[in-house]
Amino acid sequence: MLRFRSNLLLLLLASALALATVSVSASELCQFTQGKIATFQEAHDCFQSVPFNESVRAQTIDTLRKVMQLYVFLDIANKSPAPQLPVSVDILSELDRISRQFYANDFQFQDDLRTQYLRFFDAHTQYYGPVCYSNLQLAQPLGPIAYVENGEIVFDISNYFQSDLVEYFKTAHGYDVTQFAGARILSIEQSSPLAYFKAYAQSDVGIAKDPITRLHITQTMPQPTPDVPARQVMASYWQIRTHRNPFPSSSFVSYELLLKNGSSTTVHIPWVARVLKSYANRDAFLADYWAAGSSSRRSAAQLRTPVSALLGSGVEEKMTPLEDILVVEQNPAERKRDSARFTLLVGSADVSFYLLDDSNTMVMYLNTMAPTNYLDTYETMNKAFKMAEQNNYDQLIIDLTNNGGGNICFGRMLLAYFQGRFSGVPNWGPQDLPLSDLQSLLTETAVQRNVSGTVWSPGFYSLENGQRNPNWNISAIQPGIEHTRGGRRRNYSELLHIRGCGNLGYVLQPAKQYTKDQVVLLSRGFCGSTCALFNNHATLYDQVRTAVFGLNTQPDATQQPTAFPGLQVLDDPDIYAMFQHLGFDTSPQPVNSTDPIPRELPTTASYRMCVREIYGPVNPEQSYPLEYTYMPATKTFAEQASTAN
């Protein structure tokens, strides 16, 4: 049994355990103040108090079962064709099981759904419980980092701390958690840290199919911005529990640490809950559980937005931003020396350019494919490449670290921007849709009503040869082409392209053109969605080299530089907006087996999924979509202590 070496932490543990025995009356449940920190037990008791509702289950399962007809990877996810990307999910069978399973409360039901969707290892395909649950964000004050040392993966406590948690532990417990900065993690929950985080990455991260990338995401990762190192941190997916992560199984975490001074200690740190919205009582909490009505998750103004605009928007998949970060400097001289290797050339909100100290290599750091201001982004890029031309910066590193994606058309524009003038060869792979009874109803309705602005409208696409497809030409979508995926046969549409997407990039030319041998794309594996498509297509069409920093201990180890490149993701409000655009009623209703349209959920739970897949420049009849194609980086580097923290 682990020994306690800190009297104060023994008191913290005793306090946490004492809370677990307190009987809380119904009137005291779910009382939270936005911006404050609640205890684990307060969050736990509130969540467990929400009763299981059979009608909620029935309506939720009915909607998910119907809408999964549109999920493009429904079949292939049953058995991944790539052994390096192991996935085996029969989601329809899991939904049947959940429809019969006993649940003591609603949170157990919602969490079971979340867990099953995580098994796709795809940030584009998720289920999130009602928003009241996600308004309490469970967190640990100690963030882990991992790197390779002497051929082994080691784990330390990060130098980065969230200021509100630091203040809470000082105020509530008189304890400074920053004293553990830089400590080596010898064990966690009485397991080796490698075994512990691997297990968590396998069961509770989702996000990416590459196991090494999932392990990396469990760790804290600073953004590569040497001019502002204290404010750009992607928190550990284990340390911060967002709407896609599990509620902790116990009220505290036990760490065995080797401190910087050479002494060892065992500490037990409670989980706490960051309150994102105030609730006066359980009734107020439950008000955020139930859906407010038709299209409740999208405002009326948003619903008036043209559906075509929704389709190109995309949603970033980065961790909840943590802007208020306290940094504990372990070696300020080393940090200063490292920062001196970079000189900021020009920057804006979403893209920055640096010059390395070799005076020859320009680094472009792009943290999103959905810039807050497109004009500023392009102006910054044009300035940087003009400087590169004037000063002969002959090497270019495009750093895509922690870029979660964004706008599909911006990704295509960026690719065209670097490629130069249009050569007549498409720079973006062909795509297709899965066919089903629901898809056929949507496509035929789009033709009958002459609606060309939905994913299932023939007029939304151009043919593979680039010719615009008229909305009446239903043959571009159905009867389609038969594929066998995951042991199942299904027809998919003809190969298509999004009409008029990304060609503006050929007009906006950089002052300096780089050849493929002068460019390297860099990431830590978490380059997702449109970022992944930009990376993969630059590799497939232009043979640009890629490099990834990962937790690899073997010289010949491989890792993908990208995650979840599936293509078109739709969140449920966007799906319902398109159904409504076609004239269908989507308001929540009791289960009706004769109604083919998936109805809005009765609660504020939500889901998202990939509805259109993309291929590389090969014959899709003899290959698989990029989501299930293993594409290792040209070069894999082991994460080092200097890069991990």
mmCIF file with all atom_site columns, N, CA, C and O in Angstrom, residues 618-640:
data_model
loop_
_atom_site.group_PDB
_atom_site.id
_atom_site.type_symbol
_atom_site.label_atom_id
_atom_site.label_alt_id
_atom_site.label_comp_id
_atom_site.label_asym_id
_atom_site.label_entity_id
_atom_site.label_seq_id
_atom_site.pdbx_PDB_ins_code
_atom_site.Cartn_x
_atom_site.Cartn_y
_atom_site.Cartn_z
_atom_site.occupancy
_atom_site.B_iso_or_equiv
_atom_site.pdbx_formal_charge
_atom_site.auth_seq_id
_atom_site.auth_comp_id
_atom_site.auth_asym_id
_atom_site.auth_atom_id
_atom_site.pdbx_PDB_model_num
ATOM 1  N N  . VAL A 1 618 ? -6.087  8.049  -56.612 1.00 0.00 ? 618 VAL A N  1
ATOM 2  C CA . VAL A 1 618 ? -5.997  6.674  -57.089 1.00 0.00 ? 618 VAL A CA 1
ATOM 3  C C  . VAL A 1 618 ? -7.405  6.206  -57.412 1.00 0.00 ? 618 VAL A C  1
ATOM 4  O O  . VAL A 1 618 ? -8.386  6.915  -57.180 1.00 0.00 ? 618 VAL A O  1
ATOM 5  N N  . ASN A 1 619 ? -7.517  5.015  -57.934 1.00 0.00 ? 619 ASN A N  1
ATOM 6  C CA . ASN A 1 619 ? -8.816  4.469  -58.296 1.00 0.00 ? 619 ASN A CA 1
ATOM 7  C C  . ASN A 1 619 ? -9.557  4.039  -57.030 1.00 0.00 ? 619 ASN A C  1
ATOM 8  O O  . ASN A 1 619 ? -9.169  3.064  -56.383 1.00 0.00 ? 619 ASN A O  1
ATOM 9  N N  . PRO A 1 620 ? -10.618 4.742  -56.643 1.00 0.00 ? 620 PRO A N  1
ATOM 10 C CA . PRO A 1 620 ? -11.319 4.399  -55.403 1.00 0.00 ? 620 PRO A CA 1
ATOM 11 C C  . PRO A 1 620 ? -11.875 2.988  -55.390 1.00 0.00 ? 620 PRO A C  1
ATOM 12 O O  . PRO A 1 620 ? -12.095 2.419  -54.323 1.00 0.00 ? 620 PRO A O  1
ATOM 13 N N  . GLU A 1 621 ? -12.116 2.398  -56.577 1.00 0.00 ? 621 GLU A N  1
ATOM 14 C CA . GLU A 1 621 ? -12.638 1.041  -56.600 1.00 0.00 ? 621 GLU A CA 1
ATOM 15 C C  . GLU A 1 621 ? -11.587 0.041  -56.131 1.00 0.00 ? 621 GLU A C  1
ATOM 16 O O  . GLU A 1 621 ? -11.899 -1.093 -55.800 1.00 0.00 ? 621 GLU A O  1
ATOM 17 N N  . GLN A 1 622 ? -10.326 0.462  -56.116 1.00 0.00 ? 622 GLN A N  1
ATOM 18 C CA . GLN A 1 622 ? -9.251  -0.421 -55.692 1.00 0.00 ? 622 GLN A CA 1
ATOM 19 C C  . GLN A 1 622 ? -8.542  0.108  -54.439 1.00 0.00 ? 622 GLN A C  1
ATOM 20 O O  . GLN A 1 622 ? -7.435  -0.322 -54.122 1.00 0.00 ? 622 GLN A O  1
ATOM 21 N N  . SER A 1 623 ? -9.159  1.059  -53.767 1.00 0.00 ? 623 SER A N  1
ATOM 22 C CA . SER A 1 623 ? -8.530  1.636  -52.582 1.00 0.00 ? 623 SER A CA 1
ATOM 23 C C  . SER A 1 623 ? -9.605  1.972  -51.559 1.00 0.00 ? 623 SER A C  1
ATOM 24 O O  . SER A 1 623 ? -10.790 1.725  -51.762 1.00 0.00 ? 623 SER A O  1
ATOM 25 N N  . TYR A 1 624 ? -9.164  2.575  -50.450 1.00 0.00 ? 624 TYR A N  1
ATOM 26 C CA . TYR A 1 624 ? -10.079 2.930  -49.377 1.00 0.00 ? 624 TYR A CA 1
ATOM 27 C C  . TYR A 1 624 ? -10.019 4.435  -49.150 1.00 0.00 ? 624 TYR A C  1
ATOM 28 O O  . TYR A 1 624 ? -9.043  5.102  -49.528 1.00 0.00 ? 624 TYR A O  1
ATOM 29 N N  . PRO A 1 625 ? -11.040 5.000  -48.516 1.00 0.00 ? 625 PRO A N  1
ATOM 30 C CA . PRO A 1 625 ? -11.004 6.442  -48.227 1.00 0.00 ? 625 PRO A CA 1
ATOM 31 C C  . PRO A 1 625 ? -9.836  6.780  -47.320 1.00 0.00 ? 625 PRO A C  1
ATOM 32 O O  . PRO A 1 625 ? -9.311  5.927  -46.598 1.00 0.00 ? 625 PRO A O  1
ATOM 33 N N  . LEU A 1 626 ? -9.436  8.048  -47.326 1.00 0.00 ? 626 LEU A N  1
ATOM 34 C CA . LEU A 1 626 ? -8.264  8.471  -46.572 1.00 0.00 ? 626 LEU A CA 1
ATOM 35 C C  . LEU A 1 626 ? -8.420  8.247  -45.073 1.00 0.00 ? 626 LEU A C  1
ATOM 36 O O  . LEU A 1 626 ? -7.437  8.039  -44.365 1.00 0.00 ? 626 LEU A O  1
ATOM 37 N N  . GLU A 1 627 ? -9.647  8.285  -44.576 1.00 0.00 ? 627 GLU A N  1
ATOM 38 C CA . GLU A 1 627 ? -9.876  8.046  -43.148 1.00 0.00 ? 627 GLU A CA 1
ATOM 39 C C  . GLU A 1 627 ? -9.362  6.674  -42.726 1.00 0.00 ? 627 GLU A C  1
ATOM 40 O O  . GLU A 1 627 ? -8.928  6.484  -41.598 1.00 0.00 ? 627 GLU A O  1
ATOM 41 N N  . TYR A 1 628 ? -9.391  5.716  -43.647 1.00 0.00 ? 628 TYR A N  1
ATOM 42 C CA . TYR A 1 628 ? -8.958  4.355  -43.339 1.00 0.00 ? 628 TYR A CA 1
ATOM 43 C C  . TYR A 1 628 ? -7.742  3.943  -44.177 1.00 0.00 ? 628 TYR A C  1
ATOM 44 O O  . TYR A 1 628 ? -7.554  2.771  -44.475 1.00 0.00 ? 628 TYR A O  1
ATOM 45 N N  . THR A 1 629 ? -6.922  4.909  -44.547 1.00 0.00 ? 629 THR A N  1
ATOM 46 C CA . THR A 1 629 ? -5.669  4.650  -45.258 1.00 0.00 ? 629 THR A CA 1
ATOM 47 C C  . THR A 1 629 ? -4.513  5.127  -44.393 1.00 0.00 ? 629 THR A C  1
ATOM 48 O O  . THR A 1 629 ? -4.467  6.299  -44.010 1.00 0.00 ? 629 THR A O  1
ATOM 49 N N  . TYR A 1 630 ? -3.605  4.227  -44.065 1.00 0.00 ? 630 TYR A N  1
ATOM 50 C CA . TYR A 1 630 ? -2.473  4.593  -43.215 1.00 0.00 ? 630 TYR A CA 1
ATOM 51 C C  . TYR A 1 630 ? -1.428  5.321  -44.050 1.00 0.00 ? 630 TYR A C  1
ATOM 52 O O  . TYR A 1 630 ? -0.920  4.799  -45.041 1.00 0.00 ? 630 TYR A O  1
ATOM 53 N N  . MET A 1 631 ? -1.106  6.547  -43.646 1.00 0.00 ? 631 MET A N  1
ATOM 54 C CA . MET A 1 631 ? -0.146  7.385  -44.355 1.00 0.00 ? 631 MET A CA 1
ATOM 55 C C  . MET A 1 631 ? 0.905   7.877  -43.366 1.00 0.00 ? 631 MET A C  1
ATOM 56 O O  . MET A 1 631 ? 0.753   8.949  -42.773 1.00 0.00 ? 631 MET A O  1
ATOM 57 N N  . PRO A 1 632 ? 1.981   7.117  -43.151 1.00 0.00 ? 632 PRO A N  1
ATOM 58 C CA . PRO A 1 632 ? 3.001   7.533  -42.183 1.00 0.00 ? 632 PRO A CA 1
ATOM 59 C C  . PRO A 1 632 ? 3.776   8.743  -42.669 1.00 0.00 ? 632 PRO A C  1
ATOM 60 O O  . PRO A 1 632 ? 3.890   9.005  -43.871 1.00 0.00 ? 632 PRO A O  1
ATOM 61 N N  . ALA A 1 633 ? 4.304   9.496  -41.717 1.00 0.00 ? 633 ALA A N  1
ATOM 62 C CA . ALA A 1 633 ? 5.120   10.659 -42.046 1.00 0.00 ? 633 ALA A CA 1
ATOM 63 C C  . ALA A 1 633 ? 6.409   10.218 -42.728 1.00 0.00 ? 633 ALA A C  1
ATOM 64 O O  . ALA A 1 633 ? 6.894   9.101  -42.545 1.00 0.00 ? 633 ALA A O  1
ATOM 65 N N  . THR A 1 634 ? 6.976   11.118 -43.527 1.00 0.00 ? 634 THR A N  1
ATOM 66 C CA . THR A 1 634 ? 8.260   10.846 -44.156 1.00 0.00 ? 634 THR A CA 1
ATOM 67 C C  . THR A 1 634 ? 9.327   10.606 -43.101 1.00 0.00 ? 634 THR A C  1
ATOM 68 O O  . THR A 1 634 ? 10.182  9.728  -43.241 1.00 0.00 ? 634 THR A O  1
ATOM 69 N N  . LYS A 1 635 ? 9.272   11.372 -42.025 1.00 0.00 ? 635 LYS A N  1
ATOM 70 C CA . LYS A 1 635 ? 10.254  11.274 -40.954 1.00 0.00 ? 635 LYS A CA 1
ATOM 71 C C  . LYS A 1 635 ? 9.560   11.395 -39.612 1.00 0.00 ? 635 LYS A C  1
ATOM 72 O O  . LYS A 1 635 ? 8.709   12.272 -39.421 1.00 0.00 ? 635 LYS A O  1
ATOM 73 N N  . THR A 1 636 ? 9.911   10.495 -38.683 1.00 0.00 ? 636 THR A N  1
ATOM 74 C CA . THR A 1 636 ? 9.353   10.532 -37.335 1.00 0.00 ? 636 THR A CA 1
ATOM 75 C C  . THR A 1 636 ? 10.446  10.884 -36.339 1.00 0.00 ? 636 THR A C  1
ATOM 76 O O  . THR A 1 636 ? 11.519  10.275 -36.350 1.00 0.00 ? 636 THR A O  1
ATOM 77 N N  . PHE A 1 637 ? 10.186  11.870 -35.502 1.00 0.00 ? 637 PHE A N  1
ATOM 78 C CA . PHE A 1 637 ? 11.127  12.281 -34.462 1.00 0.00 ? 637 PHE A CA 1
ATOM 79 C C  . PHE A 1 637 ? 10.551  11.946 -33.093 1.00 0.00 ? 637 PHE A C  1
ATOM 80 O O  . PHE A 1 637 ? 9.339   12.055 -32.873 1.00 0.00 ? 637 PHE A O  1
ATOM 81 N N  . ALA A 1 638 ? 11.410  11.565 -32.177 1.00 0.00 ? 638 ALA A N  1
ATOM 82 C CA . ALA A 1 638 ? 10.980  11.314 -30.805 1.00 0.00 ? 638 ALA A CA 1
ATOM 83 C C  . ALA A 1 638 ? 10.838  12.635 -30.059 1.00 0.00 ? 638 ALA A C  1
ATOM 84 O O  . ALA A 1 638 ? 11.705  13.509 -30.150 1.00 0.00 ? 638 ALA A O  1
ATOM 85 N N  . GLU A 1 639 ? 9.723   12.790 -29.355 1.00 0.00 ? 639 GLU A N  1
ATOM 86 C CA . GLU A 1 639 ? 9.526   13.976 -28.520 1.00 0.00 ? 639 GLU A CA 1
ATOM 87 C C  . GLU A 1 639 ? 10.634  14.037 -27.469 1.00 0.00 ? 639 GLU A C  1
ATOM 88 O O  . GLU A 1 639 ? 10.972  13.035 -26.843 1.00 0.00 ? 639 GLU A O  1
ATOM 89 N N  . GLN A 1 640 ? 11.209  15.213 -27.289 1.00 0.00 ? 640 GLN A N  1
ATOM 90 C CA . GLN A 1 640 ? 12.283  15.417 -26.326 1.00 0.00 ? 640 GLN A CA 1
ATOM 91 C C  . GLN A 1 640 ? 11.792  16.307 -25.184 1.00 0.00 ? 640 GLN A C  1
ATOM 92 O O  . GLN A 1 640 ? 10.775  16.982 -25.303 1.00 0.00 ? 640 GLN A O  1
#
